[in-house]
mmCIF file of N, CA, C and O in Angstrom:
data_model
loop_
_atom_site.group_PDB
_atom_site.id
_atom_site.type_symbol
_atom_site.label_atom_id
_atom_site.label_comp_id
_atom_site.label_asym_id
_atom_site.label_seq_id
_atom_site.Cartn_x
_atom_site.Cartn_y
_atom_site.Cartn_z
ATOM 1 N N UNK A 179 -5.824 0.103 28.286
ATOM 2 C CA UNK A 179 -4.623 -0.702 28.115
ATOM 3 C C UNK A 179 -4.511 -1.219 26.678
ATOM 4 O O UNK A 179 -3.436 -1.225 26.114
ATOM 5 N N UNK A 180 -5.652 -1.654 26.115
ATOM 6 C CA UNK A 180 -5.637 -2.134 24.736
ATOM 7 C C UNK A 180 -5.215 -1.022 23.784
ATOM 8 O O UNK A 180 -4.501 -1.266 22.816
ATOM 9 N N UNK A 181 -5.687 0.179 24.062
ATOM 10 C CA UNK A 181 -5.341 1.312 23.220
ATOM 11 C C UNK A 181 -3.834 1.553 23.237
ATOM 12 O O UNK A 181 -3.228 1.801 22.206
ATOM 13 N N UNK A 182 -3.214 1.473 24.417
ATOM 14 C CA UNK A 182 -1.771 1.679 24.516
ATOM 15 C C UNK A 182 -1.005 0.596 23.763
ATOM 16 O O UNK A 182 -0.010 0.876 23.105
ATOM 17 N N UNK A 183 -1.471 -0.627 23.879
ATOM 18 C CA UNK A 183 -0.807 -1.721 23.169
ATOM 19 C C UNK A 183 -0.890 -1.500 21.662
ATOM 20 O O UNK A 183 0.089 -1.652 20.947
ATOM 21 N N UNK A 184 -2.074 -1.115 21.187
ATOM 22 C CA UNK A 184 -2.257 -0.845 19.770
ATOM 23 C C UNK A 184 -1.344 0.286 19.305
ATOM 24 O O UNK A 184 -0.673 0.185 18.290
ATOM 25 N N UNK A 185 -1.319 1.382 20.058
ATOM 26 C CA UNK A 185 -0.482 2.524 19.686
ATOM 27 C C UNK A 185 1.000 2.161 19.709
ATOM 28 O O UNK A 185 1.754 2.568 18.823
ATOM 29 N N UNK A 186 1.392 1.384 20.691
ATOM 30 C CA UNK A 186 2.789 0.950 20.760
ATOM 31 C C UNK A 186 3.141 0.071 19.569
ATOM 32 O O UNK A 186 4.195 0.232 18.954
ATOM 33 N N UNK A 187 2.247 -0.838 19.214
ATOM 34 C CA UNK A 187 2.486 -1.714 18.059
ATOM 35 C C UNK A 187 2.584 -0.907 16.775
ATOM 36 O O UNK A 187 3.458 -1.150 15.939
ATOM 37 N N UNK A 188 1.687 0.041 16.618
ATOM 38 C CA UNK A 188 1.707 0.893 15.433
ATOM 39 C C UNK A 188 2.993 1.708 15.381
ATOM 40 O O UNK A 188 3.646 1.788 14.333
ATOM 41 N N UNK A 189 3.377 2.285 16.476
ATOM 42 C CA UNK A 189 4.599 3.067 16.535
ATOM 43 C C UNK A 189 5.822 2.210 16.236
ATOM 44 O O UNK A 189 6.706 2.616 15.489
ATOM 45 N N UNK A 190 5.865 1.015 16.770
ATOM 46 C CA UNK A 190 6.989 0.110 16.511
ATOM 47 C C UNK A 190 7.087 -0.215 15.026
ATOM 48 O O UNK A 190 8.186 -0.267 14.461
ATOM 49 N N UNK A 191 5.965 -0.425 14.374
ATOM 50 C CA UNK A 191 5.966 -0.701 12.938
ATOM 51 C C UNK A 191 6.491 0.494 12.156
ATOM 52 O O UNK A 191 7.302 0.346 11.247
ATOM 53 N N UNK A 192 6.016 1.677 12.500
ATOM 54 C CA UNK A 192 6.454 2.879 11.797
ATOM 55 C C UNK A 192 7.935 3.143 12.007
ATOM 56 O O UNK A 192 8.644 3.508 11.079
ATOM 57 N N UNK A 193 8.408 2.936 13.219
ATOM 58 C CA UNK A 193 9.824 3.155 13.507
ATOM 59 C C UNK A 193 10.681 2.176 12.737
ATOM 60 O O UNK A 193 11.711 2.543 12.176
ATOM 61 N N UNK A 194 10.269 0.931 12.639
ATOM 62 C CA UNK A 194 11.071 -0.053 11.916
ATOM 63 C C UNK A 194 11.193 0.322 10.452
ATOM 64 O O UNK A 194 12.241 0.161 9.845
ATOM 65 N N UNK A 195 10.138 0.871 9.852
ATOM 66 C CA UNK A 195 10.211 1.299 8.464
ATOM 67 C C UNK A 195 11.050 2.559 8.322
ATOM 68 O O UNK A 195 11.838 2.682 7.411
ATOM 69 N N UNK A 196 10.879 3.507 9.231
ATOM 70 C CA UNK A 196 11.605 4.758 9.080
ATOM 71 C C UNK A 196 13.077 4.609 9.436
ATOM 72 O O UNK A 196 13.922 5.240 8.819
ATOM 73 N N UNK A 197 13.404 3.785 10.409
ATOM 74 C CA UNK A 197 14.803 3.580 10.770
ATOM 75 C C UNK A 197 15.515 2.850 9.646
ATOM 76 O O UNK A 197 16.565 3.259 9.186
ATOM 77 N N UNK A 198 14.941 1.771 9.221
ATOM 78 C CA UNK A 198 15.568 1.017 8.152
ATOM 79 C C UNK A 198 15.446 1.777 6.842
ATOM 80 O O UNK A 198 16.347 1.743 6.013
ATOM 81 N N UNK A 199 14.327 2.451 6.644
ATOM 82 C CA UNK A 199 14.114 3.196 5.426
ATOM 83 C C UNK A 199 13.963 2.310 4.199
ATOM 84 O O UNK A 199 13.989 2.780 3.084
ATOM 85 N N UNK A 200 13.831 1.023 4.430
ATOM 86 C CA UNK A 200 13.767 0.107 3.301
ATOM 87 C C UNK A 200 12.960 -1.130 3.668
ATOM 88 O O UNK A 200 12.636 -1.345 4.824
ATOM 89 N N UNK A 201 12.669 -1.904 2.650
ATOM 90 C CA UNK A 201 11.957 -3.156 2.860
ATOM 91 C C UNK A 201 12.644 -4.250 2.054
ATOM 92 O O UNK A 201 12.991 -4.049 0.894
ATOM 93 N N UNK A 202 12.850 -5.365 2.686
ATOM 94 C CA UNK A 202 13.483 -6.512 2.046
ATOM 95 C C UNK A 202 12.400 -7.304 1.318
ATOM 96 O O UNK A 202 11.598 -7.992 1.942
ATOM 97 N N UNK A 203 12.367 -7.193 -0.007
ATOM 98 C CA UNK A 203 11.314 -7.862 -0.769
ATOM 99 C C UNK A 203 11.501 -9.373 -0.842
ATOM 100 O O UNK A 203 10.608 -10.069 -1.304
ATOM 101 N N UNK A 204 12.628 -9.870 -0.367
ATOM 102 C CA UNK A 204 12.832 -11.321 -0.307
ATOM 103 C C UNK A 204 12.339 -11.910 1.004
ATOM 104 O O UNK A 204 12.296 -13.125 1.154
ATOM 105 N N UNK A 205 11.969 -11.064 1.949
ATOM 106 C CA UNK A 205 11.500 -11.540 3.261
ATOM 107 C C UNK A 205 10.112 -11.036 3.634
ATOM 108 O O UNK A 205 9.392 -11.694 4.364
ATOM 109 N N UNK A 206 9.722 -9.868 3.140
ATOM 110 C CA UNK A 206 8.468 -9.229 3.552
ATOM 111 C C UNK A 206 7.251 -9.967 3.013
ATOM 112 O O UNK A 206 7.292 -10.550 1.930
ATOM 113 N N UNK A 207 6.172 -9.911 3.790
ATOM 114 C CA UNK A 207 4.916 -10.473 3.297
ATOM 115 C C UNK A 207 4.166 -9.400 2.505
ATOM 116 O O UNK A 207 4.595 -8.244 2.423
ATOM 117 N N UNK A 208 3.065 -9.773 1.909
ATOM 118 C CA UNK A 208 2.318 -8.870 1.030
ATOM 119 C C UNK A 208 1.845 -7.616 1.765
ATOM 120 O O UNK A 208 1.904 -6.513 1.207
ATOM 121 N N UNK A 209 1.394 -7.753 2.990
ATOM 122 C CA UNK A 209 0.925 -6.581 3.742
ATOM 123 C C UNK A 209 2.062 -5.595 3.973
ATOM 124 O O UNK A 209 1.880 -4.384 3.826
ATOM 125 N N UNK A 210 3.225 -6.092 4.345
ATOM 126 C CA UNK A 210 4.378 -5.216 4.584
ATOM 127 C C UNK A 210 4.799 -4.502 3.300
ATOM 128 O O UNK A 210 5.105 -3.308 3.325
ATOM 129 N N UNK A 211 4.797 -5.225 2.197
ATOM 130 C CA UNK A 211 5.174 -4.626 0.912
ATOM 131 C C UNK A 211 4.177 -3.541 0.521
ATOM 132 O O UNK A 211 4.565 -2.437 0.136
ATOM 133 N N UNK A 212 2.885 -3.841 0.652
ATOM 134 C CA UNK A 212 1.848 -2.870 0.278
ATOM 135 C C UNK A 212 1.936 -1.605 1.126
ATOM 136 O O UNK A 212 1.712 -0.505 0.625
ATOM 137 N N UNK A 213 2.277 -1.746 2.385
ATOM 138 C CA UNK A 213 2.363 -0.583 3.268
ATOM 139 C C UNK A 213 3.618 0.241 3.015
ATOM 140 O O UNK A 213 3.605 1.451 3.181
ATOM 141 N N UNK A 214 4.689 -0.406 2.598
ATOM 142 C CA UNK A 214 5.976 0.275 2.494
ATOM 143 C C UNK A 214 6.235 0.935 1.144
ATOM 144 O O UNK A 214 6.974 1.908 1.077
ATOM 145 N N UNK A 215 5.641 0.409 0.091
ATOM 146 C CA UNK A 215 5.997 0.880 -1.238
ATOM 147 C C UNK A 215 4.884 1.700 -1.888
ATOM 148 O O UNK A 215 3.714 1.311 -1.874
ATOM 149 N N UNK A 216 5.272 2.793 -2.487
ATOM 150 C CA UNK A 216 4.357 3.713 -3.176
ATOM 151 C C UNK A 216 3.820 3.059 -4.450
ATOM 152 O O UNK A 216 4.576 2.489 -5.233
ATOM 153 N N UNK A 217 2.515 3.115 -4.633
ATOM 154 C CA UNK A 217 1.901 2.588 -5.841
ATOM 155 C C UNK A 217 1.727 1.083 -5.858
ATOM 156 O O UNK A 217 1.342 0.501 -6.862
ATOM 157 N N UNK A 218 2.012 0.454 -4.729
ATOM 158 C CA UNK A 218 1.858 -0.999 -4.609
ATOM 159 C C UNK A 218 0.729 -1.266 -3.630
ATOM 160 O O UNK A 218 0.861 -1.017 -2.429
ATOM 161 N N UNK A 219 -0.367 -1.752 -4.155
ATOM 162 C CA UNK A 219 -1.486 -2.129 -3.304
ATOM 163 C C UNK A 219 -1.412 -3.604 -2.967
ATOM 164 O O UNK A 219 -0.425 -4.287 -3.251
ATOM 165 N N UNK A 220 -2.477 -4.088 -2.381
ATOM 166 C CA UNK A 220 -2.531 -5.481 -1.938
ATOM 167 C C UNK A 220 -2.344 -6.461 -3.099
ATOM 168 O O UNK A 220 -1.605 -7.437 -2.990
ATOM 169 N N UNK A 221 -2.978 -6.202 -4.237
ATOM 170 C CA UNK A 221 -2.918 -7.130 -5.372
ATOM 171 C C UNK A 221 -1.501 -7.216 -5.934
ATOM 172 O O UNK A 221 -0.977 -8.315 -6.165
ATOM 173 N N UNK A 222 -0.854 -6.070 -6.147
ATOM 174 C CA UNK A 222 0.517 -6.091 -6.665
ATOM 175 C C UNK A 222 1.484 -6.688 -5.641
ATOM 176 O O UNK A 222 2.415 -7.401 -6.012
ATOM 177 N N UNK A 223 1.270 -6.392 -4.378
ATOM 178 C CA UNK A 223 2.129 -6.955 -3.335
ATOM 179 C C UNK A 223 2.000 -8.475 -3.304
ATOM 180 O O UNK A 223 3.001 -9.189 -3.161
ATOM 181 N N UNK A 224 0.792 -8.976 -3.455
ATOM 182 C CA UNK A 224 0.600 -10.431 -3.502
ATOM 183 C C UNK A 224 1.262 -11.024 -4.736
ATOM 184 O O UNK A 224 1.831 -12.116 -4.676
ATOM 185 N N UNK A 225 1.240 -10.294 -5.853
ATOM 186 C CA UNK A 225 1.908 -10.765 -7.071
ATOM 187 C C UNK A 225 3.415 -10.842 -6.856
ATOM 188 O O UNK A 225 4.073 -11.775 -7.349
ATOM 189 N N UNK A 226 3.981 -9.903 -6.116
ATOM 190 C CA UNK A 226 5.413 -9.935 -5.801
ATOM 191 C C UNK A 226 5.744 -11.174 -4.982
ATOM 192 O O UNK A 226 6.708 -11.901 -5.276
ATOM 193 N N UNK A 227 4.934 -11.453 -3.969
ATOM 194 C CA UNK A 227 5.173 -12.621 -3.118
ATOM 195 C C UNK A 227 4.998 -13.911 -3.927
ATOM 196 O O UNK A 227 5.814 -14.839 -3.802
ATOM 197 N N UNK A 228 3.985 -13.971 -4.766
ATOM 198 C CA UNK A 228 3.768 -15.162 -5.596
ATOM 199 C C UNK A 228 4.931 -15.391 -6.553
ATOM 200 O O UNK A 228 5.381 -16.522 -6.739
ATOM 201 N N UNK A 229 5.422 -14.320 -7.161
ATOM 202 C CA UNK A 229 6.576 -14.436 -8.060
ATOM 203 C C UNK A 229 7.772 -14.997 -7.288
ATOM 204 O O UNK A 229 8.468 -15.898 -7.752
ATOM 205 N N UNK A 230 8.018 -14.453 -6.106
ATOM 206 C CA UNK A 230 9.143 -14.896 -5.272
ATOM 207 C C UNK A 230 9.000 -16.363 -4.897
ATOM 208 O O UNK A 230 9.972 -17.120 -4.913
ATOM 209 N N UNK A 231 7.786 -16.782 -4.571
ATOM 210 C CA UNK A 231 7.566 -18.177 -4.201
ATOM 211 C C UNK A 231 7.767 -19.118 -5.389
ATOM 212 O O UNK A 231 8.253 -20.225 -5.230
ATOM 213 N N UNK A 232 7.416 -18.651 -6.592
ATOM 214 C CA UNK A 232 7.550 -19.486 -7.777
ATOM 215 C C UNK A 232 8.981 -19.541 -8.310
ATOM 216 O O UNK A 232 9.460 -20.602 -8.709
ATOM 217 N N UNK A 233 9.671 -18.403 -8.306
ATOM 218 C CA UNK A 233 10.988 -18.311 -8.940
ATOM 219 C C UNK A 233 12.152 -18.189 -7.960
ATOM 220 O O UNK A 233 13.303 -18.155 -8.378
ATOM 221 N N UNK A 234 11.861 -18.076 -6.683
ATOM 222 C CA UNK A 234 12.920 -17.894 -5.693
ATOM 223 C C UNK A 234 13.162 -16.426 -5.419
ATOM 224 O O UNK A 234 12.525 -15.544 -6.018
ATOM 225 N N UNK A 235 14.091 -16.166 -4.526
ATOM 226 C CA UNK A 235 14.391 -14.784 -4.135
ATOM 227 C C UNK A 235 14.799 -13.943 -5.336
ATOM 228 O O UNK A 235 15.405 -14.441 -6.289
ATOM 229 N N UNK A 236 14.490 -12.668 -5.242
ATOM 230 C CA UNK A 236 14.887 -11.723 -6.277
ATOM 231 C C UNK A 236 16.399 -11.566 -6.244
ATOM 232 O O UNK A 236 16.990 -11.348 -5.185
ATOM 233 N N UNK A 237 17.045 -11.666 -7.394
ATOM 234 C CA UNK A 237 18.491 -11.499 -7.495
ATOM 235 C C UNK A 237 18.867 -10.035 -7.698
ATOM 236 O O UNK A 237 19.976 -9.623 -7.378
ATOM 237 N N UNK A 238 17.932 -9.243 -8.228
ATOM 238 C CA UNK A 238 18.163 -7.816 -8.426
ATOM 239 C C UNK A 238 16.832 -7.086 -8.282
ATOM 240 O O UNK A 238 15.764 -7.674 -8.447
ATOM 241 N N UNK A 239 16.916 -5.813 -8.003
ATOM 242 C CA UNK A 239 15.710 -4.992 -7.886
ATOM 243 C C UNK A 239 14.990 -4.943 -9.235
ATOM 244 O O UNK A 239 13.763 -4.977 -9.298
ATOM 245 N N UNK A 240 15.755 -4.921 -10.317
ATOM 246 C CA UNK A 240 15.178 -4.860 -11.662
ATOM 247 C C UNK A 240 14.311 -6.083 -11.980
ATOM 248 O O UNK A 240 13.439 -6.021 -12.840
ATOM 249 N N UNK A 241 14.547 -7.185 -11.302
ATOM 250 C CA UNK A 241 13.750 -8.395 -11.531
ATOM 251 C C UNK A 241 12.275 -8.163 -11.198
ATOM 252 O O UNK A 241 11.396 -8.877 -11.682
ATOM 253 N N UNK A 242 11.989 -7.153 -10.407
ATOM 254 C CA UNK A 242 10.596 -6.807 -10.104
ATOM 255 C C UNK A 242 9.808 -6.478 -11.366
ATOM 256 O O UNK A 242 8.591 -6.613 -11.398
ATOM 257 N N UNK A 243 10.499 -6.058 -12.416
ATOM 258 C CA UNK A 243 9.828 -5.736 -13.681
ATOM 259 C C UNK A 243 9.193 -6.976 -14.310
ATOM 260 O O UNK A 243 8.322 -6.852 -15.169
ATOM 261 N N UNK A 244 9.593 -8.171 -13.877
ATOM 262 C CA UNK A 244 8.994 -9.414 -14.364
ATOM 263 C C UNK A 244 7.657 -9.719 -13.702
ATOM 264 O O UNK A 244 6.932 -10.605 -14.148
ATOM 265 N N UNK A 245 7.338 -8.998 -12.632
ATOM 266 C CA UNK A 245 6.091 -9.213 -11.907
ATOM 267 C C UNK A 245 4.979 -8.457 -12.636
ATOM 268 O O UNK A 245 5.112 -7.254 -12.893
ATOM 269 N N UNK A 246 3.894 -9.140 -12.995
ATOM 270 C CA UNK A 246 2.782 -8.454 -13.673
ATOM 271 C C UNK A 246 2.289 -7.254 -12.863
ATOM 272 O O UNK A 246 2.082 -7.345 -11.653
ATOM 273 N N UNK A 247 2.159 -6.125 -13.534
ATOM 274 C CA UNK A 247 1.667 -4.913 -12.877
ATOM 275 C C UNK A 247 2.751 -3.998 -12.353
ATOM 276 O O UNK A 247 2.467 -2.885 -11.917
ATOM 277 N N UNK A 248 4.006 -4.441 -12.392
ATOM 278 C CA UNK A 248 5.110 -3.606 -11.925
ATOM 279 C C UNK A 248 5.849 -3.077 -13.154
ATOM 280 O O UNK A 248 6.381 -3.854 -13.947
ATOM 281 N N UNK A 249 5.855 -1.762 -13.298
ATOM 282 C CA UNK A 249 6.524 -1.143 -14.437
ATOM 283 C C UNK A 249 7.687 -0.274 -13.987
ATOM 284 O O UNK A 249 7.996 -0.177 -12.795
ATOM 285 N N UNK A 250 8.310 0.360 -14.956
ATOM 286 C CA UNK A 250 9.475 1.210 -14.690
ATOM 287 C C UNK A 250 9.166 2.325 -13.687
ATOM 288 O O UNK A 250 9.969 2.597 -12.804
ATOM 289 N N UNK A 251 8.013 2.977 -13.830
ATOM 290 C CA UNK A 251 7.683 4.091 -12.937
ATOM 291 C C UNK A 251 7.560 3.616 -11.492
ATOM 292 O O UNK A 251 8.128 4.216 -10.582
ATOM 293 N N UNK A 252 6.842 2.526 -11.295
ATOM 294 C CA UNK A 252 6.683 1.990 -9.941
ATOM 295 C C UNK A 252 8.034 1.594 -9.367
ATOM 296 O O UNK A 252 8.337 1.892 -8.211
ATOM 297 N N UNK A 253 8.845 0.939 -10.173
ATOM 298 C CA UNK A 253 10.170 0.530 -9.707
ATOM 299 C C UNK A 253 11.002 1.756 -9.346
ATOM 300 O O UNK A 253 11.598 1.820 -8.267
ATOM 301 N N UNK A 254 11.043 2.744 -10.220
ATOM 302 C CA UNK A 254 11.843 3.941 -9.965
ATOM 303 C C UNK A 254 11.346 4.739 -8.760
ATOM 304 O O UNK A 254 12.154 5.298 -8.019
ATOM 305 N N UNK A 255 10.033 4.768 -8.543
ATOM 306 C CA UNK A 255 9.475 5.467 -7.384
ATOM 307 C C UNK A 255 9.888 4.817 -6.064
ATOM 308 O O UNK A 255 9.885 5.472 -5.025
ATOM 309 N N UNK A 256 10.224 3.532 -6.113
ATOM 310 C CA UNK A 256 10.507 2.779 -4.886
ATOM 311 C C UNK A 256 11.923 2.242 -4.782
ATOM 312 O O UNK A 256 12.282 1.640 -3.774
ATOM 313 N N UNK A 257 12.721 2.445 -5.783
ATOM 314 C CA UNK A 257 14.057 1.842 -5.847
ATOM 315 C C UNK A 257 14.876 2.048 -4.571
ATOM 316 O O UNK A 257 15.550 1.133 -4.091
ATOM 317 N N UNK A 258 14.831 3.236 -4.008
ATOM 318 C CA UNK A 258 15.631 3.553 -2.820
ATOM 319 C C UNK A 258 15.150 2.816 -1.568
ATOM 320 O O UNK A 258 15.904 2.678 -0.609
ATOM 321 N N UNK A 259 13.925 2.358 -1.567
ATOM 322 C CA UNK A 259 13.343 1.695 -0.401
ATOM 323 C C UNK A 259 13.523 0.178 -0.424
ATOM 324 O O UNK A 259 13.308 -0.477 0.578
ATOM 325 N N UNK A 260 13.857 -0.365 -1.586
ATOM 326 C CA UNK A 260 13.873 -1.819 -1.765
ATOM 327 C C UNK A 260 15.257 -2.390 -1.504
ATOM 328 O O UNK A 260 16.249 -1.912 -2.054
ATOM 329 N N UNK A 261 15.300 -3.423 -0.673
ATOM 330 C CA UNK A 261 16.535 -4.165 -0.452
ATOM 331 C C UNK A 261 16.277 -5.632 -0.756
ATOM 332 O O UNK A 261 15.133 -6.086 -0.816
ATOM 333 N N UNK A 262 17.360 -6.365 -0.922
ATOM 334 C CA UNK A 262 17.269 -7.791 -1.228
ATOM 335 C C UNK A 262 17.831 -8.650 -0.112
ATOM 336 O O UNK A 262 17.612 -9.856 -0.094
ATOM 337 N N UNK A 263 18.552 -8.045 0.800
ATOM 338 C CA UNK A 263 19.141 -8.818 1.894
ATOM 339 C C UNK A 263 19.188 -7.968 3.167
ATOM 340 O O UNK A 263 18.949 -6.772 3.129
ATOM 341 N N UNK A 264 19.526 -8.610 4.247
ATOM 342 C CA UNK A 264 19.583 -7.944 5.548
ATOM 343 C C UNK A 264 20.697 -6.896 5.612
ATOM 344 O O UNK A 264 20.586 -5.911 6.307
ATOM 345 N N UNK A 265 21.784 -7.113 4.881
ATOM 346 C CA UNK A 265 22.941 -6.245 4.982
ATOM 347 C C UNK A 265 22.753 -4.890 4.317
ATOM 348 O O UNK A 265 23.463 -3.962 4.594
ATOM 349 N N UNK A 266 21.849 -4.781 3.363
ATOM 350 C CA UNK A 266 21.695 -3.543 2.606
ATOM 351 C C UNK A 266 21.059 -2.457 3.434
ATOM 352 O O UNK A 266 20.313 -2.628 4.285
#
């Protein structure tokens, strides 16, 4: 039974990412960001969350370039996956 619950939880997580195809960087926690974005590990994901907590929600995707460790390549590799609000 535990195995089924685990598999169902994992499947639900994967479906939510694939259906939406994006991640809201103004709402996601560090683990969600690290799992969803290419080239973003735990440390960079935590830096994104810390930046958001210090400066408020991201107003544009390009604002991610202000986060230490996030460069043009990382941003461009993930641009299509990143959203800022629920409506996008």
